[in-house]
Short mmCIF file of C-alpha atoms and ligand atoms in Angstrom, two decimals:
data_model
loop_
_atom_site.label_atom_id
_atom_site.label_comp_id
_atom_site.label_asym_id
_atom_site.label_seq_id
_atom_site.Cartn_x
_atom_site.Cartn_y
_atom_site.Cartn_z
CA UNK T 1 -23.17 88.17 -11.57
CA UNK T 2 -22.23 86.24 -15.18
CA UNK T 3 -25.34 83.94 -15.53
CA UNK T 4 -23.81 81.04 -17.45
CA UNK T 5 -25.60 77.61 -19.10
CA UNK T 6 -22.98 74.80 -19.74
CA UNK T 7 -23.91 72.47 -22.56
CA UNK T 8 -22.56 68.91 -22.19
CA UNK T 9 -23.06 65.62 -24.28
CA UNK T 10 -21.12 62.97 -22.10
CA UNK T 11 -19.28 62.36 -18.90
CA UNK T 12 -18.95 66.49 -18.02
CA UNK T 13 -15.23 66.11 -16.74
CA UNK T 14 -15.04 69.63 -17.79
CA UNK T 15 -18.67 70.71 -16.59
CA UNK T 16 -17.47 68.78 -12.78
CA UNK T 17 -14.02 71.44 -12.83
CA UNK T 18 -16.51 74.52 -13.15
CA UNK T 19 -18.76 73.10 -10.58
CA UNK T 20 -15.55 72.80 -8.33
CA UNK T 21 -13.92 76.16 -8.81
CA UNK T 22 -17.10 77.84 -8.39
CA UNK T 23 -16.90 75.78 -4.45
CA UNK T 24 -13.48 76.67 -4.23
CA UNK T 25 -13.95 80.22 -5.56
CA UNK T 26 -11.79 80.28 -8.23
CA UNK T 27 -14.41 81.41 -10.49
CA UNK T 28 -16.43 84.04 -8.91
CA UNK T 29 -18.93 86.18 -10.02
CA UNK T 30 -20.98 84.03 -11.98
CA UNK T 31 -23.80 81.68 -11.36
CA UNK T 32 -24.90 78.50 -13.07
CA UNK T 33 -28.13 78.65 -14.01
CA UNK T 34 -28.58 75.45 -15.84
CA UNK T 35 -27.07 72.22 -17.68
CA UNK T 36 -28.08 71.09 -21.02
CA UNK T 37 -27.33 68.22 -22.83
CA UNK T 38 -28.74 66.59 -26.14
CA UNK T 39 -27.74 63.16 -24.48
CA UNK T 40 -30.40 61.84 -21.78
CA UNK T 41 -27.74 59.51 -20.81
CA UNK T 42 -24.62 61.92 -20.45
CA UNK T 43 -23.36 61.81 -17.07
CA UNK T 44 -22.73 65.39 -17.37
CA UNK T 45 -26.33 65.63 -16.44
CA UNK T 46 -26.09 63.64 -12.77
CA UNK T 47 -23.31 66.19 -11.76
CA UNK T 48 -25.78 69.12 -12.42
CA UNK T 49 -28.63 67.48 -10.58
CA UNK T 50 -26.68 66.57 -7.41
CA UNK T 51 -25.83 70.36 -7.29
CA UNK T 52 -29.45 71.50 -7.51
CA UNK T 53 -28.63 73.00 -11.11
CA UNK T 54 -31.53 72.33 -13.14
CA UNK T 55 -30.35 69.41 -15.96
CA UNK T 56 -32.58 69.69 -19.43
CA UNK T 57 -32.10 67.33 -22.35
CA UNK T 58 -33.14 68.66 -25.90
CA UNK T 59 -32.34 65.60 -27.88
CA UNK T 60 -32.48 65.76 -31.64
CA UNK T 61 -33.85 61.81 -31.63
CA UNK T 62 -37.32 63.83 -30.40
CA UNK T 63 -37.29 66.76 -33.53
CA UNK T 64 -38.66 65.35 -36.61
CA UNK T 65 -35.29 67.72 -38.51
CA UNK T 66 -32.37 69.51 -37.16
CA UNK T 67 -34.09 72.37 -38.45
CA UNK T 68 -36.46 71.82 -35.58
CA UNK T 69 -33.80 70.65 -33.24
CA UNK T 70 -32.47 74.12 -33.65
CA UNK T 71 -34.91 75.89 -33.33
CA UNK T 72 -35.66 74.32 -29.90
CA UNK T 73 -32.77 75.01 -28.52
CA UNK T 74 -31.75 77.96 -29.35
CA UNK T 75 -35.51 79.10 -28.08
CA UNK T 76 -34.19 77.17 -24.50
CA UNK T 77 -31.26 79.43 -24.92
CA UNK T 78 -33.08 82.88 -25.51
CA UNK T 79 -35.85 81.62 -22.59
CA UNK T 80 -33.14 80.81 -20.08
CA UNK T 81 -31.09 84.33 -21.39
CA UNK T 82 -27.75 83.39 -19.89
CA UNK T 83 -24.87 86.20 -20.23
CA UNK T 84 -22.40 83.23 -21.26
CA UNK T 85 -22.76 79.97 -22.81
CA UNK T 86 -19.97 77.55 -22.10
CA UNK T 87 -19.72 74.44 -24.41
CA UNK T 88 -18.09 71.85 -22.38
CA UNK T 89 -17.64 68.45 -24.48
CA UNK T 90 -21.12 69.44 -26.47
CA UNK T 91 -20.93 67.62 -29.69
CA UNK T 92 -23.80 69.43 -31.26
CA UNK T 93 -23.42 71.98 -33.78
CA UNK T 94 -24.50 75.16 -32.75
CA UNK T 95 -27.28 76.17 -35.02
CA UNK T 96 -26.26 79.68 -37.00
CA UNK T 97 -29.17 81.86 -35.42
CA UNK T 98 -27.99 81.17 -31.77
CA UNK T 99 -24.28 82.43 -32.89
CA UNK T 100 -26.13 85.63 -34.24
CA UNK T 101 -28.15 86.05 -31.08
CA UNK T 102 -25.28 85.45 -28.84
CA UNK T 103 -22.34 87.21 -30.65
CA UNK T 104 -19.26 87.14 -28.82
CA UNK T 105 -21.22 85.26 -25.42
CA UNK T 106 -20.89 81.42 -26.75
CA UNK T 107 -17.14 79.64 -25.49
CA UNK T 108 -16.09 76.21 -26.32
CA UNK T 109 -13.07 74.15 -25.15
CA UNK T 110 -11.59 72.21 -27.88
CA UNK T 111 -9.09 69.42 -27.21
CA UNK T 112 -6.04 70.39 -29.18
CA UNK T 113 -4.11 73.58 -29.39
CA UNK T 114 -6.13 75.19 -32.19
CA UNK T 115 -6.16 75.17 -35.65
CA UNK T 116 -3.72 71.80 -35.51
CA UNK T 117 -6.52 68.59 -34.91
CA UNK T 118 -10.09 70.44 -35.07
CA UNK T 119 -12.78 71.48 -37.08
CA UNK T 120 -15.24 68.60 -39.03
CA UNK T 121 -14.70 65.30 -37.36
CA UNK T 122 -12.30 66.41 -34.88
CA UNK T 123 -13.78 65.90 -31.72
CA UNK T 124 -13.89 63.34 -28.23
CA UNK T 125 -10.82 60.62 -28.75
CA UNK T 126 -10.80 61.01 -31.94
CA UNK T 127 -8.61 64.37 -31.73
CA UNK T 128 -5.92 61.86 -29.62
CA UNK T 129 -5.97 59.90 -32.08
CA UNK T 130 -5.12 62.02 -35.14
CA UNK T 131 -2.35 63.76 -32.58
CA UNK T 132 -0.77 60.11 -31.89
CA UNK T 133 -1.29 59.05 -35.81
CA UNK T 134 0.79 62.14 -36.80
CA UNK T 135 3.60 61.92 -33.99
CA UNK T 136 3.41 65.33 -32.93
CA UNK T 137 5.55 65.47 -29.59
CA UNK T 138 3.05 68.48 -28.01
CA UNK T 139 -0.89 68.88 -27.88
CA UNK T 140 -2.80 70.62 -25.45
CA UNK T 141 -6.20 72.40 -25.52
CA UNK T 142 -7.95 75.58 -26.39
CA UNK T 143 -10.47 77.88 -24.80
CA UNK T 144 -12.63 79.95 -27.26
CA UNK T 145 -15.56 82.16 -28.26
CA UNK T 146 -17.33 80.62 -30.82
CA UNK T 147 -18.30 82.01 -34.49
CA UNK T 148 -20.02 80.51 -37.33
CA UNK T 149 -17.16 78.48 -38.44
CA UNK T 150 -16.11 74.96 -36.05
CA UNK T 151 -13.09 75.67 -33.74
CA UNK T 152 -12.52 79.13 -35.99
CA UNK T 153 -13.78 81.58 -33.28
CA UNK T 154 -11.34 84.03 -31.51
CA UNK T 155 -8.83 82.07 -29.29
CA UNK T 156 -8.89 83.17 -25.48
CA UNK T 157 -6.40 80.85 -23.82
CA UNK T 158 -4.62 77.91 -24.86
CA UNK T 159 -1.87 75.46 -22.57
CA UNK T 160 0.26 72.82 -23.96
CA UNK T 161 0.44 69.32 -23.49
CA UNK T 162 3.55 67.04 -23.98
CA UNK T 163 2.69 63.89 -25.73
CA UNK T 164 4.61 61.15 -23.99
CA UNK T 165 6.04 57.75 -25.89
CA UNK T 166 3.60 54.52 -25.72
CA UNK T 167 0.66 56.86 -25.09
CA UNK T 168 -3.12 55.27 -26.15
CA UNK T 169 -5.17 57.87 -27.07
CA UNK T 170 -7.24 57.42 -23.71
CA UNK T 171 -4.26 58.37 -21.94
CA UNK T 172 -3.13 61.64 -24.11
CA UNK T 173 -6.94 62.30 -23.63
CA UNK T 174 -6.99 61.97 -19.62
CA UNK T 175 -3.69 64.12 -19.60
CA UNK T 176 -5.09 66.88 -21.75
CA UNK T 177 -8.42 67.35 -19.59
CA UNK T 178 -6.33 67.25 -16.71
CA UNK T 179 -3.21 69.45 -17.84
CA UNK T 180 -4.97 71.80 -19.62
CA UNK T 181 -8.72 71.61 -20.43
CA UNK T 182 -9.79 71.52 -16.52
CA UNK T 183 -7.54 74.31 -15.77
CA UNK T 184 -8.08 76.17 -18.64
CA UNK T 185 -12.27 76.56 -18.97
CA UNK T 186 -12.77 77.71 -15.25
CA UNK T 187 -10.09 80.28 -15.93
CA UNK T 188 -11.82 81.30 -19.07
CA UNK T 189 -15.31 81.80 -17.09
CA UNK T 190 -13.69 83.88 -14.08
CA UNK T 191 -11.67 86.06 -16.56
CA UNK T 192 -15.21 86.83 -18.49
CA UNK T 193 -17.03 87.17 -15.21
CA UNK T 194 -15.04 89.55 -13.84
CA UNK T 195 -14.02 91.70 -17.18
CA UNK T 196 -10.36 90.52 -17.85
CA UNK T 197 -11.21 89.61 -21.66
CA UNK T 198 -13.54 90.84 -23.69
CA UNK T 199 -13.79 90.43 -27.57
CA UNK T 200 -13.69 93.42 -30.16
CA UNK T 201 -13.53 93.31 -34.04
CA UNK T 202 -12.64 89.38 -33.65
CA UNK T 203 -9.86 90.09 -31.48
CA UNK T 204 -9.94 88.85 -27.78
CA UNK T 205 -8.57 91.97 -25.27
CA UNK T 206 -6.99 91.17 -22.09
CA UNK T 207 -7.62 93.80 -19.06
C1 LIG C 1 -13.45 65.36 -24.06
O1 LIG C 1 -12.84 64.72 -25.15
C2 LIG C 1 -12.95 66.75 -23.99
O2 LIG C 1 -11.63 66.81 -24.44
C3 LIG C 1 -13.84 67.50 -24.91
O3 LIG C 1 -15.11 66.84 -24.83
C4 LIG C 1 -14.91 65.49 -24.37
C5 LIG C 1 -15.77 65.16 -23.19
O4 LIG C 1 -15.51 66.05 -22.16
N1 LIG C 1 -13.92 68.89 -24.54
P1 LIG C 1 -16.38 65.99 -20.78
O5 LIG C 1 -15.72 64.98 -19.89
O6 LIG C 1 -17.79 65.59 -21.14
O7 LIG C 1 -16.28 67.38 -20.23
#
């Protein structure tokens, strides 16, 4: 059983479609063993609590640095010892000791089909909005284990998007989570849970 914590920062869109395909058992296998955002107002964190999955805020606002932000949660992290931790719309940086302590066991879902539109300041709408400024005619979203760099971890899974004409970047956005990044993240979780990918020497490996 894949013991997994999802991290979340805002309305947990992504967080609700592994809730749902763990119901509808297409992710099996693995077990959510708690939410946790850095937002005490993300939404992300009623979804948890009306499925009796424990919801914990660590909010930098209550660390005097990030140092001690970091060192909070990554001590959360190593207490709750998860096999997997899924990023799902965190906005947090994740400090450099938890990516050492969790090599290879950290994924994130990034809103653009990596490396176009990611890394510093690409994140949320803003990603839409650099996709519609530049008048690319396909986006999408990207599934992947997570290194030291932002967005530069090894890719797992990624699903295009077509960018259609008089889009707003709210719309792009709402067809992205729903084309690709809720389709995309539970797949991710049931192919680690059940030992379809793995990650050697960088490279992701497909069984
Ligand atoms: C969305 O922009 C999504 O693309 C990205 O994080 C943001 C919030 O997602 N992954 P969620 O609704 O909180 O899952």
């Amino acid at each position: 059983m894949l013991k997994i914590v999802v991290c979340v920062s805002g309305g947990g869109t992504n967080l609700q479609a592994i809730l749902d395909a763990v119901e509808q058992g297409r992710i099996t296998n693995t077990e959510i063993i708690a939410v946790i955002s850095n937002n005490t107002k993300a939404k992300a964190l009623e979804r948890a609590v009306s499925h009796n999955i424990p919801g914990i805020v660590i909010s930098p606002k209550s660390y005097p640095d990030r140092d001690a932000f970091n060192e909070a949660f990554a001590a959360k992290i190593r207490e709750l010892a998860p096999d997997l931790v899924v990023l799902a719309g965190f906005l947090v940086r994740i400090p450099p000791q938890m990516v050492a302590d969790f090599s290879d066991r950290i994924v994130n879902i990034h809103p653009s089909l990596i490396p176009a539109f990611c890394g510093v300041g690409y994140y949320g709408l803003r990603v839409h909005e650099k996709v519609l400024e530049r008048g690319v005619k396909v986006t999408g979203a990207t599934v992947h284990f997570v290194n030291e760099g932002m967005d530069e971890g090894p890719i797992i899974a990624q699903k295009a998007v077509c960018v259609e004409e008089g889009d707003t970047p709210e719309v792009l956005q709402r067809r992205v989570m729903e084309q690709a990044e809720w389709i995309l993240l539970p797949k991710a979780i049931d192919d680690i849970a059940n030992g379809r990918v793995t990650v050697a020497d960088g490279k992701v490996i497909f069984r």
